[in-house]
Amino acid sequence: MTDFDEAALRTSLVKAYNQVENKGLMNQSSGNLSCRLPGGMLISCTGASAENLTEDRVVMVNDDGSFVGKLKPSTEWRMHLEVYRRQEKANAVVHTHSDYCVALACNNLPLPGFHYMVGLFGNSSVPCVPYSVFGSQELANDAAEGLTDQAACLLGSHGMICRGGDFDIAVGHAERLEIICKHYVLARSLGEPDLLTDEQWDEFFGRAQKVAYSNFI
Ligand SMILES: [Zn+2]
């Protein structure tokens, strides 16, 4: 990022936080959002909610983990910062405990390629990384690694995290993952869903390139 406007990014973060809340993905303020900034990132403060989050309650965290101002960043700041360190495509990150993502994550189940929309995260499945206690560097490392080949991953016995080139893309992924996890839970209630074959995935990604689906990732 060379061109940025910190005030505009703070406003975008507050707006995106409210979108995630309004989409029903936030579950009692369990989530947190961030965006990349030269030298670090901006992230929602600890204790943030849709009612209390304003631009001046967004916290700047430097690359070295130090933060600016009196308010503390979300307890999951390590997880967000590690994503920006490892994933250069990430400019915005959303973490939530949305219902159907939690349902899979608490069975430590990945989301397999049972539906072609899974491919919109950039791969033929969405992994579930092992559980580690919230706020830990171990969780941060696993989550950042889980976003290497796809824009979203599940966090074992916890929730989900996704990245995007901007907030619109990241919030879209958070909503999409919740919907597709719901579809998977419903499909599994009827049996063991069929998975797309390797040939079908090749065909999907070939077509997705043509219609610029890859712009989402
Ligand atoms: Zn969490």
mmCIF file of C-alpha atoms and ligand atoms in Angstrom:
data_model
loop_
_atom_site.group_PDB
_atom_site.id
_atom_site.type_symbol
_atom_site.label_atom_id
_atom_site.label_comp_id
_atom_site.label_asym_id
_atom_site.label_seq_id
_atom_site.Cartn_x
_atom_site.Cartn_y
_atom_site.Cartn_z
ATOM 1 C CA MET A 1 0.000 0.000 0.000
ATOM 2 C CA THR A 2 1.472 3.283 -1.011
ATOM 3 C CA ASP A 3 -1.606 5.441 -1.212
ATOM 4 C CA PHE A 4 -3.769 5.501 1.902
ATOM 5 C CA ASP A 5 -6.000 7.699 3.963
ATOM 6 C CA GLU A 6 -6.078 6.545 7.593
ATOM 7 C CA ALA A 7 -9.257 8.461 8.411
ATOM 8 C CA ALA A 8 -11.057 6.869 5.446
ATOM 9 C CA LEU A 9 -9.850 3.407 6.477
ATOM 10 C CA ARG A 10 -11.151 3.944 10.035
ATOM 11 C CA THR A 11 -14.541 4.868 8.577
ATOM 12 C CA SER A 12 -14.455 1.798 6.281
ATOM 13 C CA LEU A 13 -13.660 -0.465 9.241
ATOM 14 C CA VAL A 14 -16.580 0.849 11.303
ATOM 15 C CA LYS A 15 -18.898 0.462 8.302
ATOM 16 C CA ALA A 16 -17.681 -3.106 7.648
ATOM 17 C CA TYR A 17 -18.083 -4.004 11.344
ATOM 18 C CA ASN A 18 -21.718 -2.884 11.184
ATOM 19 C CA GLN A 19 -22.284 -4.837 7.975
ATOM 20 C CA VAL A 20 -21.009 -8.026 9.648
ATOM 21 C CA GLU A 21 -23.276 -7.310 12.621
ATOM 22 C CA ASN A 22 -26.294 -6.624 10.395
ATOM 23 C CA LYS A 23 -25.733 -9.848 8.468
ATOM 24 C CA GLY A 24 -26.090 -11.719 11.757
ATOM 25 C CA LEU A 25 -22.506 -13.005 11.742
ATOM 26 C CA MET A 26 -21.208 -11.264 14.869
ATOM 27 C CA ASN A 27 -22.981 -13.251 17.639
ATOM 28 C CA GLN A 28 -22.732 -10.998 20.683
ATOM 29 C CA SER A 29 -19.707 -9.042 19.432
ATOM 30 C CA SER A 30 -17.556 -12.174 19.145
ATOM 31 C CA GLY A 31 -15.852 -10.982 15.964
ATOM 32 C CA ASN A 32 -13.170 -8.483 15.069
ATOM 33 C CA LEU A 33 -12.086 -6.716 11.892
ATOM 34 C CA SER A 34 -8.872 -5.146 10.687
ATOM 35 C CA CYS A 35 -7.231 -3.607 7.650
ATOM 36 C CA ARG A 36 -3.649 -3.176 6.545
ATOM 37 C CA LEU A 37 -1.938 0.166 6.959
ATOM 38 C CA PRO A 38 1.673 1.025 6.080
ATOM 39 C CA GLY A 39 3.726 -0.013 9.109
ATOM 40 C CA GLY A 40 0.972 -2.145 10.652
ATOM 41 C CA MET A 41 -2.792 -2.361 10.737
ATOM 42 C CA LEU A 42 -5.982 -0.845 12.113
ATOM 43 C CA ILE A 43 -8.186 -3.145 14.212
ATOM 44 C CA SER A 44 -11.384 -2.899 16.261
ATOM 45 C CA CYS A 45 -10.684 -2.282 19.955
ATOM 46 C CA THR A 46 -11.142 -4.911 22.647
ATOM 47 C CA GLY A 47 -14.734 -4.854 23.872
ATOM 48 C CA ALA A 48 -15.985 -3.444 20.578
ATOM 49 C CA SER A 49 -19.649 -3.783 19.651
ATOM 50 C CA ALA A 50 -21.796 -2.358 16.883
ATOM 51 C CA GLU A 51 -23.184 0.087 19.465
ATOM 52 C CA ASN A 52 -19.852 1.436 20.699
ATOM 53 C CA LEU A 53 -17.407 1.142 17.788
ATOM 54 C CA THR A 54 -16.547 4.536 16.350
ATOM 55 C CA GLU A 55 -13.590 5.713 14.258
ATOM 56 C CA ASP A 56 -11.665 6.826 17.357
ATOM 57 C CA ARG A 57 -12.096 3.361 18.947
ATOM 58 C CA VAL A 58 -10.222 1.738 16.073
ATOM 59 C CA VAL A 59 -6.675 0.960 17.245
ATOM 60 C CA MET A 60 -3.440 1.269 15.255
ATOM 61 C CA VAL A 61 -1.120 -1.702 15.849
ATOM 62 C CA ASN A 62 2.442 -1.407 14.567
ATOM 63 C CA ASP A 63 4.300 -4.229 12.780
ATOM 64 C CA ASP A 64 6.214 -4.958 16.006
ATOM 65 C CA GLY A 65 2.965 -5.490 17.960
ATOM 66 C CA SER A 66 3.055 -2.195 19.854
ATOM 67 C CA PHE A 67 -0.120 -0.149 19.704
ATOM 68 C CA VAL A 68 -0.962 3.527 19.619
ATOM 69 C CA GLY A 69 -3.262 5.246 22.134
ATOM 70 C CA LYS A 70 -5.043 4.311 25.355
ATOM 71 C CA LEU A 71 -7.443 1.702 23.998
ATOM 72 C CA LYS A 72 -6.273 -1.883 23.631
ATOM 73 C CA PRO A 73 -6.689 -3.691 20.327
ATOM 74 C CA SER A 74 -8.891 -6.794 20.040
ATOM 75 C CA THR A 75 -7.380 -9.745 21.925
ATOM 76 C CA GLU A 76 -7.015 -11.451 18.532
ATOM 77 C CA TRP A 77 -4.642 -8.786 17.172
ATOM 78 C CA ARG A 78 -1.824 -11.333 16.752
ATOM 79 C CA MET A 79 -3.946 -13.406 14.402
ATOM 80 C CA HIS A 80 -4.749 -10.401 12.207
ATOM 81 C CA LEU A 81 -1.169 -9.096 12.183
ATOM 82 C CA GLU A 82 0.240 -12.510 11.245
ATOM 83 C CA VAL A 83 -2.118 -12.707 8.254
ATOM 84 C CA TYR A 84 -0.767 -9.388 6.910
ATOM 85 C CA ARG A 85 2.804 -10.563 7.507
ATOM 86 C CA ARG A 86 2.338 -13.792 5.552
ATOM 87 C CA GLN A 87 -0.366 -13.028 2.979
ATOM 88 C CA GLU A 88 0.478 -10.099 0.771
ATOM 89 C CA LYS A 89 -2.956 -10.188 -0.932
ATOM 90 C CA ALA A 90 -4.644 -9.462 2.395
ATOM 91 C CA ASN A 91 -5.675 -5.857 2.980
ATOM 92 C CA ALA A 92 -8.691 -6.635 5.171
ATOM 93 C CA VAL A 93 -9.417 -9.477 7.624
ATOM 94 C CA VAL A 94 -12.692 -10.570 9.238
ATOM 95 C CA HIS A 95 -12.923 -13.021 12.164
ATOM 96 C CA THR A 96 -16.278 -14.167 13.548
ATOM 97 C CA HIS A 97 -18.024 -16.941 15.478
ATOM 98 C CA SER A 98 -20.927 -17.222 13.026
ATOM 99 C CA ASP A 99 -23.322 -20.124 13.644
ATOM 100 C CA TYR A 100 -22.656 -22.663 10.912
ATOM 101 C CA CYS A 101 -18.927 -21.952 10.769
ATOM 102 C CA VAL A 102 -18.804 -22.736 14.496
ATOM 103 C CA ALA A 103 -20.878 -25.896 13.913
ATOM 104 C CA LEU A 104 -18.214 -27.278 11.555
ATOM 105 C CA ALA A 105 -15.263 -25.873 13.508
ATOM 106 C CA CYS A 106 -16.427 -27.509 16.741
ATOM 107 C CA ASN A 107 -16.383 -30.872 15.003
ATOM 108 C CA ASN A 108 -12.974 -29.918 13.588
ATOM 109 C CA LEU A 109 -14.376 -30.506 10.117
ATOM 110 C CA PRO A 110 -13.028 -28.789 7.014
ATOM 111 C CA LEU A 111 -15.546 -27.592 4.442
ATOM 112 C CA PRO A 112 -15.047 -30.016 1.542
ATOM 113 C CA GLY A 113 -15.665 -29.344 -2.133
ATOM 114 C CA PHE A 114 -19.299 -30.477 -2.120
ATOM 115 C CA HIS A 115 -20.518 -27.389 -4.007
ATOM 116 C CA TYR A 116 -18.769 -25.326 -6.651
ATOM 117 C CA MET A 117 -19.209 -22.123 -4.597
ATOM 118 C CA VAL A 118 -16.518 -23.462 -2.238
ATOM 119 C CA GLY A 119 -14.152 -22.634 -5.107
ATOM 120 C CA LEU A 120 -14.835 -18.915 -4.684
ATOM 121 C CA PHE A 121 -12.386 -18.949 -1.777
ATOM 122 C CA GLY A 122 -9.701 -19.993 -4.263
ATOM 123 C CA ASN A 123 -9.366 -23.738 -3.672
ATOM 124 C CA SER A 124 -11.433 -26.924 -3.753
ATOM 125 C CA SER A 125 -11.971 -26.966 0.016
ATOM 126 C CA VAL A 126 -11.693 -24.759 3.114
ATOM 127 C CA PRO A 127 -9.428 -26.185 5.839
ATOM 128 C CA CYS A 128 -10.041 -26.243 9.581
ATOM 129 C CA VAL A 129 -6.865 -25.452 11.545
ATOM 130 C CA PRO A 130 -6.254 -26.988 14.999
ATOM 131 C CA TYR A 131 -7.567 -25.338 18.166
ATOM 132 C CA SER A 132 -5.297 -23.064 20.192
ATOM 133 C CA VAL A 133 -6.331 -20.708 22.970
ATOM 134 C CA PHE A 134 -7.640 -17.308 21.808
ATOM 135 C CA GLY A 135 -5.102 -14.527 21.458
ATOM 136 C CA SER A 136 -2.126 -16.893 21.188
ATOM 137 C CA GLN A 137 0.696 -16.710 18.662
ATOM 138 C CA GLU A 138 0.116 -20.397 17.925
ATOM 139 C CA LEU A 139 -3.447 -19.640 16.804
ATOM 140 C CA ALA A 140 -2.116 -16.678 14.819
ATOM 141 C CA ASN A 141 0.420 -18.876 13.011
ATOM 142 C CA ASP A 142 -2.107 -21.598 12.189
ATOM 143 C CA ALA A 143 -4.750 -19.113 11.010
ATOM 144 C CA ALA A 144 -2.292 -17.227 8.793
ATOM 145 C CA GLU A 145 -1.032 -20.517 7.342
ATOM 146 C CA GLY A 146 -4.629 -21.616 6.727
ATOM 147 C CA LEU A 147 -5.143 -18.580 4.492
ATOM 148 C CA THR A 148 -2.269 -19.450 2.148
ATOM 149 C CA ASP A 149 -4.155 -21.299 -0.613
ATOM 150 C CA GLN A 150 -7.650 -19.955 0.029
ATOM 151 C CA ALA A 151 -9.164 -16.731 1.312
ATOM 152 C CA ALA A 152 -10.972 -18.343 4.271
ATOM 153 C CA CYS A 153 -10.384 -21.019 6.882
ATOM 154 C CA LEU A 154 -12.166 -22.463 9.894
ATOM 155 C CA LEU A 155 -10.556 -22.296 13.344
ATOM 156 C CA GLY A 156 -10.966 -25.558 15.262
ATOM 157 C CA SER A 157 -13.414 -25.347 18.212
ATOM 158 C CA HIS A 158 -13.605 -21.584 17.654
ATOM 159 C CA GLY A 159 -14.915 -19.943 14.438
ATOM 160 C CA MET A 160 -13.691 -18.621 11.105
ATOM 161 C CA ILE A 161 -11.294 -16.085 9.583
ATOM 162 C CA CYS A 162 -11.048 -14.714 6.051
ATOM 163 C CA ARG A 163 -8.996 -12.214 4.096
ATOM 164 C CA GLY A 164 -9.720 -9.924 1.164
ATOM 165 C CA GLY A 165 -8.148 -7.233 -0.967
ATOM 166 C CA ASP A 166 -10.596 -4.828 0.697
ATOM 167 C CA PHE A 167 -13.450 -4.875 3.211
ATOM 168 C CA ASP A 168 -16.142 -5.520 0.576
ATOM 169 C CA ILE A 169 -14.397 -8.732 -0.464
ATOM 170 C CA ALA A 170 -13.585 -9.872 3.090
ATOM 171 C CA VAL A 171 -17.127 -9.225 4.383
ATOM 172 C CA GLY A 172 -18.491 -11.015 1.309
ATOM 173 C CA HIS A 173 -16.316 -14.032 2.099
ATOM 174 C CA ALA A 174 -17.458 -14.075 5.735
ATOM 175 C CA GLU A 175 -21.108 -14.115 4.656
ATOM 176 C CA ARG A 176 -20.473 -16.636 1.873
ATOM 177 C CA LEU A 177 -18.637 -19.043 4.166
ATOM 178 C CA GLU A 178 -21.497 -18.965 6.668
ATOM 179 C CA ILE A 179 -24.051 -19.685 3.911
ATOM 180 C CA ILE A 180 -22.029 -22.541 2.393
ATOM 181 C CA CYS A 181 -21.329 -24.093 5.814
ATOM 182 C CA LYS A 182 -25.096 -23.958 6.426
ATOM 183 C CA HIS A 183 -25.698 -25.693 3.096
ATOM 184 C CA TYR A 184 -23.136 -28.337 4.012
ATOM 185 C CA VAL A 185 -24.752 -29.002 7.400
ATOM 186 C CA LEU A 186 -28.150 -29.338 5.672
ATOM 187 C CA ALA A 187 -26.718 -31.608 2.979
ATOM 188 C CA ARG A 188 -25.054 -33.804 5.596
ATOM 189 C CA SER A 189 -28.334 -34.176 7.436
ATOM 190 C CA LEU A 190 -29.561 -36.163 4.411
ATOM 191 C CA GLY A 191 -26.459 -38.304 4.016
ATOM 192 C CA GLU A 192 -22.877 -37.943 2.810
ATOM 193 C CA PRO A 193 -22.810 -35.242 0.105
ATOM 194 C CA ASP A 194 -21.038 -35.970 -3.179
ATOM 195 C CA LEU A 195 -17.808 -34.071 -3.730
ATOM 196 C CA LEU A 196 -16.803 -32.501 -7.024
ATOM 197 C CA THR A 197 -14.115 -34.520 -8.809
ATOM 198 C CA ASP A 198 -10.658 -33.193 -9.697
ATOM 199 C CA GLU A 199 -11.812 -32.897 -13.318
ATOM 200 C CA GLN A 200 -14.829 -30.883 -12.247
ATOM 201 C CA TRP A 201 -12.617 -28.565 -10.202
ATOM 202 C CA ASP A 202 -10.267 -28.049 -13.151
ATOM 203 C CA GLU A 203 -13.258 -27.190 -15.255
ATOM 204 C CA PHE A 204 -14.587 -24.818 -12.570
ATOM 205 C CA PHE A 205 -11.339 -22.917 -12.115
ATOM 206 C CA GLY A 206 -10.895 -22.661 -15.903
ATOM 207 C CA ARG A 207 -14.324 -21.100 -16.230
ATOM 208 C CA ALA A 208 -13.899 -18.963 -13.096
ATOM 209 C CA GLN A 209 -10.818 -17.340 -14.623
ATOM 210 C CA LYS A 210 -12.786 -16.404 -17.711
ATOM 211 C CA VAL A 211 -15.525 -14.688 -15.727
ATOM 212 C CA ALA A 212 -13.003 -13.042 -13.391
ATOM 213 C CA TYR A 213 -14.198 -14.874 -10.270
ATOM 214 C CA SER A 214 -10.544 -14.880 -9.327
ATOM 215 C CA ASN A 215 -10.836 -11.143 -8.673
ATOM 216 C CA PHE A 216 -12.526 -12.088 -5.417
ATOM 217 C CA ILE A 217 -9.453 -13.909 -4.172
HETATM 218 ZN ZN ZN B 1 -12.762 -15.557 18.199
#
